[in-house]
Coordinates of C-alpha atoms in Angstrom, one line a residue:
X14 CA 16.0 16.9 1.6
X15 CA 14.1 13.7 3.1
X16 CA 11.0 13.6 5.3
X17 CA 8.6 11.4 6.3
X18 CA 4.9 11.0 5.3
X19 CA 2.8 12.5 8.4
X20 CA -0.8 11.5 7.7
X21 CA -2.1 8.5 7.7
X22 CA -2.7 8.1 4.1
X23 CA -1.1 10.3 1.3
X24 CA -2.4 10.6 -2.0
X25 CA 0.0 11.3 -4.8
X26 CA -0.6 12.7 -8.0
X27 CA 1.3 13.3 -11.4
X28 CA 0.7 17.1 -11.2
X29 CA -0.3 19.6 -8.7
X30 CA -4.3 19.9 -8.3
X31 CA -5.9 22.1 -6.4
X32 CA -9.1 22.7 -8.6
X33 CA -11.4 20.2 -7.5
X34 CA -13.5 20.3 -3.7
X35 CA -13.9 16.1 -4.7
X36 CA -10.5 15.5 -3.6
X37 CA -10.1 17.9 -0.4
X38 CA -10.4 15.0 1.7
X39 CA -7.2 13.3 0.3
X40 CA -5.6 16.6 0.6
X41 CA -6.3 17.8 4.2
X42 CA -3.6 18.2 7.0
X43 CA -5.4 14.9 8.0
X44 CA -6.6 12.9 5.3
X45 CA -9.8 10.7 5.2
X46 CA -9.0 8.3 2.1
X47 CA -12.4 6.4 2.9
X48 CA -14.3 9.7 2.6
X49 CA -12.7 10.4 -1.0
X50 CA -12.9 7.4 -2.1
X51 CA -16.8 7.3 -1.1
X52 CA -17.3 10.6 -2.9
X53 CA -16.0 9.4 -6.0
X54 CA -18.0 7.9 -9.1
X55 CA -16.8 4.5 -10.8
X56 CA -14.9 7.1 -13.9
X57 CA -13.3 9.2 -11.3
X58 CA -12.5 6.0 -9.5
X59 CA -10.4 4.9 -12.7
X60 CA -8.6 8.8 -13.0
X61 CA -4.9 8.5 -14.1
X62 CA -4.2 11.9 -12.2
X63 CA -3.7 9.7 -9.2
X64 CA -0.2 7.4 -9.6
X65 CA -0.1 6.3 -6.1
X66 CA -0.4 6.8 -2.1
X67 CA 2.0 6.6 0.9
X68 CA 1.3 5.1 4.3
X69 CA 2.3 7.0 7.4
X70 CA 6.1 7.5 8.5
X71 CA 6.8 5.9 4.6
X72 CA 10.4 8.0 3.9
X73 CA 10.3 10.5 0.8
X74 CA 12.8 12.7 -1.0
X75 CA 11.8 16.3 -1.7
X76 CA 12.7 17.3 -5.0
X77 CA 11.3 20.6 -4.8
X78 CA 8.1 22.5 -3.3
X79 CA 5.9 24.7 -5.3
X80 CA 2.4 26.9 -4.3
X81 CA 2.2 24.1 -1.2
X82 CA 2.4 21.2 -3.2
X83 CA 6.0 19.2 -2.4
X84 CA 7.4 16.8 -5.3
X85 CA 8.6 13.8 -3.7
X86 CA 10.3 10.7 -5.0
X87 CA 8.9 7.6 -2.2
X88 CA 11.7 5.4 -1.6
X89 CA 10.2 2.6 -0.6
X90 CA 8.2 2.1 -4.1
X91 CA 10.8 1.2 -6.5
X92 CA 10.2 2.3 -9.8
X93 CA 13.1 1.9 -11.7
X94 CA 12.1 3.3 -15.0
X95 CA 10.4 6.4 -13.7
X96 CA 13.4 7.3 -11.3
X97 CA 16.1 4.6 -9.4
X98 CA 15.3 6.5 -6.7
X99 CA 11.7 5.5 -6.0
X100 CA 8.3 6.4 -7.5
X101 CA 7.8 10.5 -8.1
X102 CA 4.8 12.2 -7.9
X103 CA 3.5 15.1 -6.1
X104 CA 1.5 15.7 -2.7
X105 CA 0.5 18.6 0.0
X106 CA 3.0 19.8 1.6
X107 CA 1.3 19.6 5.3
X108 CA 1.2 15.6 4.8
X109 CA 5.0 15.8 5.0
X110 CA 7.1 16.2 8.3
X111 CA 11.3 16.1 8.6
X112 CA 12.6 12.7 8.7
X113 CA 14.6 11.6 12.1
X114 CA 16.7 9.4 10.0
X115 CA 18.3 9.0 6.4
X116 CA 15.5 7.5 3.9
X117 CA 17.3 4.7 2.3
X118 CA 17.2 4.1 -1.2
X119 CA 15.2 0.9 -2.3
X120 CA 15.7 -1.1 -5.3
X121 CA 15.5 -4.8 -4.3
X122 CA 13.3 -6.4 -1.3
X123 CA 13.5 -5.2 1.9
X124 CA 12.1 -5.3 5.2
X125 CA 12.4 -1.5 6.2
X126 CA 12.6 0.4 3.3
X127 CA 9.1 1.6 3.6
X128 CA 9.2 2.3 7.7
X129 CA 10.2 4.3 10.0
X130 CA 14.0 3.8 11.4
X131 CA 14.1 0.9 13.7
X132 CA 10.2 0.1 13.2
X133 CA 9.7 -2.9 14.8
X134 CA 5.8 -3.2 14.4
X135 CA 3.1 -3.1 11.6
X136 CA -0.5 -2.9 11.4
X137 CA -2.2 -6.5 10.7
X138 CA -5.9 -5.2 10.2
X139 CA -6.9 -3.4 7.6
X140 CA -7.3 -0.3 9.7
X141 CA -6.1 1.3 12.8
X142 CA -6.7 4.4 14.6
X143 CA -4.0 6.1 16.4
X144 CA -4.9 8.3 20.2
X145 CA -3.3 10.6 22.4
X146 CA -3.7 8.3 25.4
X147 CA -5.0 4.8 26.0
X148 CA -8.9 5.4 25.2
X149 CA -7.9 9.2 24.6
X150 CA -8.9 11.4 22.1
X151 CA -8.4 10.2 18.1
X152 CA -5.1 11.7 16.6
X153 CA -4.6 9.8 13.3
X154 CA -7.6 8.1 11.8
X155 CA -7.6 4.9 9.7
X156 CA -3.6 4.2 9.8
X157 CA -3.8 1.3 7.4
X158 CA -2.9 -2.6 6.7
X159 CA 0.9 -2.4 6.3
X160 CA 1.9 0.4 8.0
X161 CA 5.4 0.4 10.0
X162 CA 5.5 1.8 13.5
X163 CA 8.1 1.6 16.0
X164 CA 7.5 0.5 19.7
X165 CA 8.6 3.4 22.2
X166 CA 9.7 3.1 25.6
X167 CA 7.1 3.3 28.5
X168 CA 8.3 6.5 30.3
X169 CA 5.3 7.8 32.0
X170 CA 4.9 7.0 35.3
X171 CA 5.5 3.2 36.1
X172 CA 2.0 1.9 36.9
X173 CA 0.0 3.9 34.2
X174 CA 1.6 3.1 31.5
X175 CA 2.5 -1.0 33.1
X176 CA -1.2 -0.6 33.2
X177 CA -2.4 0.3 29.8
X178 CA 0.0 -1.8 28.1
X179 CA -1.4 -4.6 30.3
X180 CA -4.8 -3.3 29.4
X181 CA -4.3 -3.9 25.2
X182 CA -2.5 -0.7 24.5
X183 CA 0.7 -0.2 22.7
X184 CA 2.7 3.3 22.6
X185 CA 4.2 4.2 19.4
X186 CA 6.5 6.4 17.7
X187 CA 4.9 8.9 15.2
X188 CA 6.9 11.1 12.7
X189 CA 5.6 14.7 13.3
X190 CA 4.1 14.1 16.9
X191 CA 6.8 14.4 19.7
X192 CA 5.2 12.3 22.0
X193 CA 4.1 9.0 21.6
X194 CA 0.7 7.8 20.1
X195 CA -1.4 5.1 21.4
X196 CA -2.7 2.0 19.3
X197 CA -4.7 -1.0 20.5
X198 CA -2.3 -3.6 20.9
X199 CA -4.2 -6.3 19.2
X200 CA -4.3 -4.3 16.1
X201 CA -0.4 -4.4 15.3
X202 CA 2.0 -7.8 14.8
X203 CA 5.8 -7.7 15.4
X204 CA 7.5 -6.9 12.2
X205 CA 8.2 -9.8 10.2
X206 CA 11.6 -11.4 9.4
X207 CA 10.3 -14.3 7.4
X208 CA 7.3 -15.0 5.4
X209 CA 5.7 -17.7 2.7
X210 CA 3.5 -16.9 -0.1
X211 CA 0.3 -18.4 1.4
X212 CA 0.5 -15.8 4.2
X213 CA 1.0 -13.1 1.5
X214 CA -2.3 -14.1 -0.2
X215 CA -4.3 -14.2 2.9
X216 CA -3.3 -10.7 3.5
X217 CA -4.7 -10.0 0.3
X218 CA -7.8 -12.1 1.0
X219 CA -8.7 -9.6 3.5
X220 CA -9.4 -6.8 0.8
X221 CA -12.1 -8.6 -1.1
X222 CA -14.5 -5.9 -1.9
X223 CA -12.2 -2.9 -1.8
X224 CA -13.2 -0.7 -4.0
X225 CA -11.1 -0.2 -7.5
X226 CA -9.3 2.6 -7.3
X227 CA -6.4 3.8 -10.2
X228 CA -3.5 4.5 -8.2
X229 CA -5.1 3.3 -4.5
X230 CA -2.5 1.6 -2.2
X231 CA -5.0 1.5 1.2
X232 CA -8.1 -1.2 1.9
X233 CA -10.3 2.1 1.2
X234 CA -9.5 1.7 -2.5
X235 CA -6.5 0.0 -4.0
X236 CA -5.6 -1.2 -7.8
X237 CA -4.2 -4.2 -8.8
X238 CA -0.1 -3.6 -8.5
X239 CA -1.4 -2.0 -5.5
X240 CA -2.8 -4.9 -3.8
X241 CA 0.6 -7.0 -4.5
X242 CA 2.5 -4.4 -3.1
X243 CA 0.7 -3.9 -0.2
X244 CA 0.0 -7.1 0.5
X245 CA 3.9 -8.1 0.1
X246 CA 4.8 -5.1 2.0
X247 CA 2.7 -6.0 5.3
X248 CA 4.9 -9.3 5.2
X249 CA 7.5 -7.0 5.5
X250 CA 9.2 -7.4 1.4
X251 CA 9.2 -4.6 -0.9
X252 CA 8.3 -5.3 -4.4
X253 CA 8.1 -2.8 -7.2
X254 CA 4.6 -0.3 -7.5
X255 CA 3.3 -1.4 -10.9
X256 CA 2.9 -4.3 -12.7
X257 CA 5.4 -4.0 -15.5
X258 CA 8.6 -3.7 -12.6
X259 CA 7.0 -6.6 -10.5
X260 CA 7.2 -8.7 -13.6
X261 CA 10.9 -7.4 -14.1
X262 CA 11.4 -8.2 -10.5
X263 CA 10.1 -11.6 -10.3
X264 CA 11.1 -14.9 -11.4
X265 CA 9.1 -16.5 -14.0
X266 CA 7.7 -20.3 -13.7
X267 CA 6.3 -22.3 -16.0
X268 CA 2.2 -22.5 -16.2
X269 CA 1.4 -25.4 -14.4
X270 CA 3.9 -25.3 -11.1
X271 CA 1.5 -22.2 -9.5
X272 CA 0.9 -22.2 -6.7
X273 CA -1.0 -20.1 -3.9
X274 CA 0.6 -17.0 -3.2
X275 CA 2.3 -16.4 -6.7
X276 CA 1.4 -13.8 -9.1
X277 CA -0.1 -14.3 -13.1
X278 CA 0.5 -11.3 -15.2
X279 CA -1.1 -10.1 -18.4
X280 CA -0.6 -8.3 -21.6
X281 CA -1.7 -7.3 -24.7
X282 CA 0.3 -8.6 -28.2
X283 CA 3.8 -6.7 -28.3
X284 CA 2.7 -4.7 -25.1
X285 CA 4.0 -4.1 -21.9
X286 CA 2.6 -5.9 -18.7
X287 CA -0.9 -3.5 -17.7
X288 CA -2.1 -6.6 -14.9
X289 CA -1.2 -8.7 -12.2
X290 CA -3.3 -10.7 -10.3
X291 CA -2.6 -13.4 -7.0
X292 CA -2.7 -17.4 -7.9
X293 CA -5.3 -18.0 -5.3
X294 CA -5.3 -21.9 -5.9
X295 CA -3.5 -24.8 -7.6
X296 CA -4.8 -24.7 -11.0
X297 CA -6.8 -27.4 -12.0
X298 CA -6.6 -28.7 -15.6
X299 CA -7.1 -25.3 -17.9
X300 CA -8.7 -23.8 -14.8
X301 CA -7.3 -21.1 -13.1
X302 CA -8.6 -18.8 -10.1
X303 CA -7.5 -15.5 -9.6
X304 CA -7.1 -12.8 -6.3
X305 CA -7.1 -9.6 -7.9
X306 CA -8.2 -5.7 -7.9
X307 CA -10.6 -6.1 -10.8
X308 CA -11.3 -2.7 -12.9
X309 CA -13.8 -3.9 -14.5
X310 CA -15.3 -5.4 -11.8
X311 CA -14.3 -2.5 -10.0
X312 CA -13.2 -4.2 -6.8
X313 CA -10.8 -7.2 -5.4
X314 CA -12.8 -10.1 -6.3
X315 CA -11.7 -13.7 -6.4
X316 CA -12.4 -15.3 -9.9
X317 CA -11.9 -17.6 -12.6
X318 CA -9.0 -16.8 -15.0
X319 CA -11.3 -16.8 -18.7
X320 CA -12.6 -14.8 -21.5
X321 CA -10.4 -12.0 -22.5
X322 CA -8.6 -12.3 -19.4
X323 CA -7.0 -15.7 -20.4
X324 CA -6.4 -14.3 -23.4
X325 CA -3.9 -11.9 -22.4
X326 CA -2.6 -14.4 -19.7
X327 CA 1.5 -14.3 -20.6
X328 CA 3.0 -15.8 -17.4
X329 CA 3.6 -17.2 -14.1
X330 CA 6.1 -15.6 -11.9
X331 CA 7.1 -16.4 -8.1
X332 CA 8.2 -14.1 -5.8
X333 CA 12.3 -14.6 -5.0
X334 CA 12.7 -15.0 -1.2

């Protein structure tokens, strides 16, 4: 079976969890990711239980459903090694509704393998709110950076709807609602068909100071794989969810040849990739300055590349467009 995420924000876990009031926020028929991720302490912050999140109208496969809870594989986060069809995990029920169209299968990049079926839009700021009519009541809160939407027709009577598309307003296509939603117009770009690395990075520029959070994929809290998947995806290129599969996926260059807009990845002796981070500038001699959702910093900061850091520095890879 394949549906579509509903809310505006899911939050998916490795297991079912239904024991702790701290996450009922991420768990509601609408979901208020800031809220959770404001109630939660730096540990919780860093809790595994958590392996990723889904942005609304993202297409999932329903492996099965159990006590409310739905296990889902998400298509548009390929992770190869956990299942070729996407990245599993487990969310509420409620946050899913049918899909109106086949969820393709994702393994390489692509432009709508995260969206909704002829999504011809995305959100540009870090977060939207969707309404029921121009200036109407609020539907869907905080619809976040990177989220695909798809235009729909002005059918209402000529010179209301003329009018509040003329007055910033844009009517959009919502799995789950059967009428359109309204979003302020300046809040969403065309979809993109091409992109550079530079534009990439600047998307990820605008979530210095989200908070750390293990597993986070929103600009309410977001990890480090998180932040070069979401920022890639925005641009409208689907890359792998964690850093070990975006090292797979990427081409390696030699230290040096960086430049803004590629990726440095780390890892321990005889490990496995367990960072990436964005080349935020030319380096400079030995120096080397790093975009990146920081753990121990415990948000995206912008920083020098040194101390244990460097020392677990392994490569240099650029994004194949």
């Amino acid at each position: 079976m394949t549906a579509r995420i509903g809310v505006a924000t899911a939050t998916l876990f490795r297991e079912p969890t239904t024991d702790r009031p701290l996450d009922a926020p991420a768990l509601a028929p609408v979901t208020d990711v800031r809220k959770w991720v404001a109630s939660l302490d730096p540990a919780e912050r860093l809790r595994t239980a958590v392996v990723s999140q889904a942005l609304l109208g993202e297409p999932a496969i329903v492996d099965s459903t159990l006590d409310g809870w739905s296990k889902v594989v998400l298509t548009g986060q390929p992770a190869t090694d956990l299942d070729p069809r996407g990245y599993p995990g487990w969310l509420p029920s409620c946050q899913l509704t049918p899909s109106d169209a086949a969820s393709p299968v994702s393994s390489a990049a692509s432009s709508l393998a995260d969206s909704p079926a002829g999504a011809d839009l995305v959100v540009a700021v870090t977060a939207t709110t969707l309404r029921d009519v121009p200036d109407g009541d609020l539907v869907l809160p905080a619809v976040v950076l990177g989220t695909r939407l798809r235009r729909a027709p002005l059918t209402g009577p000529g010179r209301s709807a003329a009018s509040a598309s003329a007055s910033g307003w844009c009517a959009v296509h919502v799995p789950g609602h059967p009428e359109p939603l309204w979003a302020r117009s300046l809040d969403l770009a065309p979809a993109p068909t091409t992109v550079t690395p530079r534009e990439v990075l600047k998307t990820a520029a605008m979530l210095r100071e989200t908070p750390y959070v293990w597993g986070g994929l929103s600009p309410f809290g977001i990890d480090c794989s998180g932040l070069v998947h979401l920022s890639w995806r925005r641009h409208g290129v689907t890359l792998p969810r964690d850093a070990y599969n975006q090292a797979a996926f990427t081409a390696p260059i030699p230290f040096g040849t960086e430049r803004p807009g590629d990726l440095y990845f780390f890892a321990r002796p005889g490990q496995r990739v367990h960072h990436v981070g964005f080349v935020a500038s030319a380096p400079r001699g030995d120096t080397r300055i790093m975009l990146h959702a920081c753990s121990e910093q415990r948000e995206v900061v912008i920083e020098e590349v040194r101390g244990k850091r460097a020392d677990t520095l392994v490569a240099a890879h650029r994004v194949p467009l």
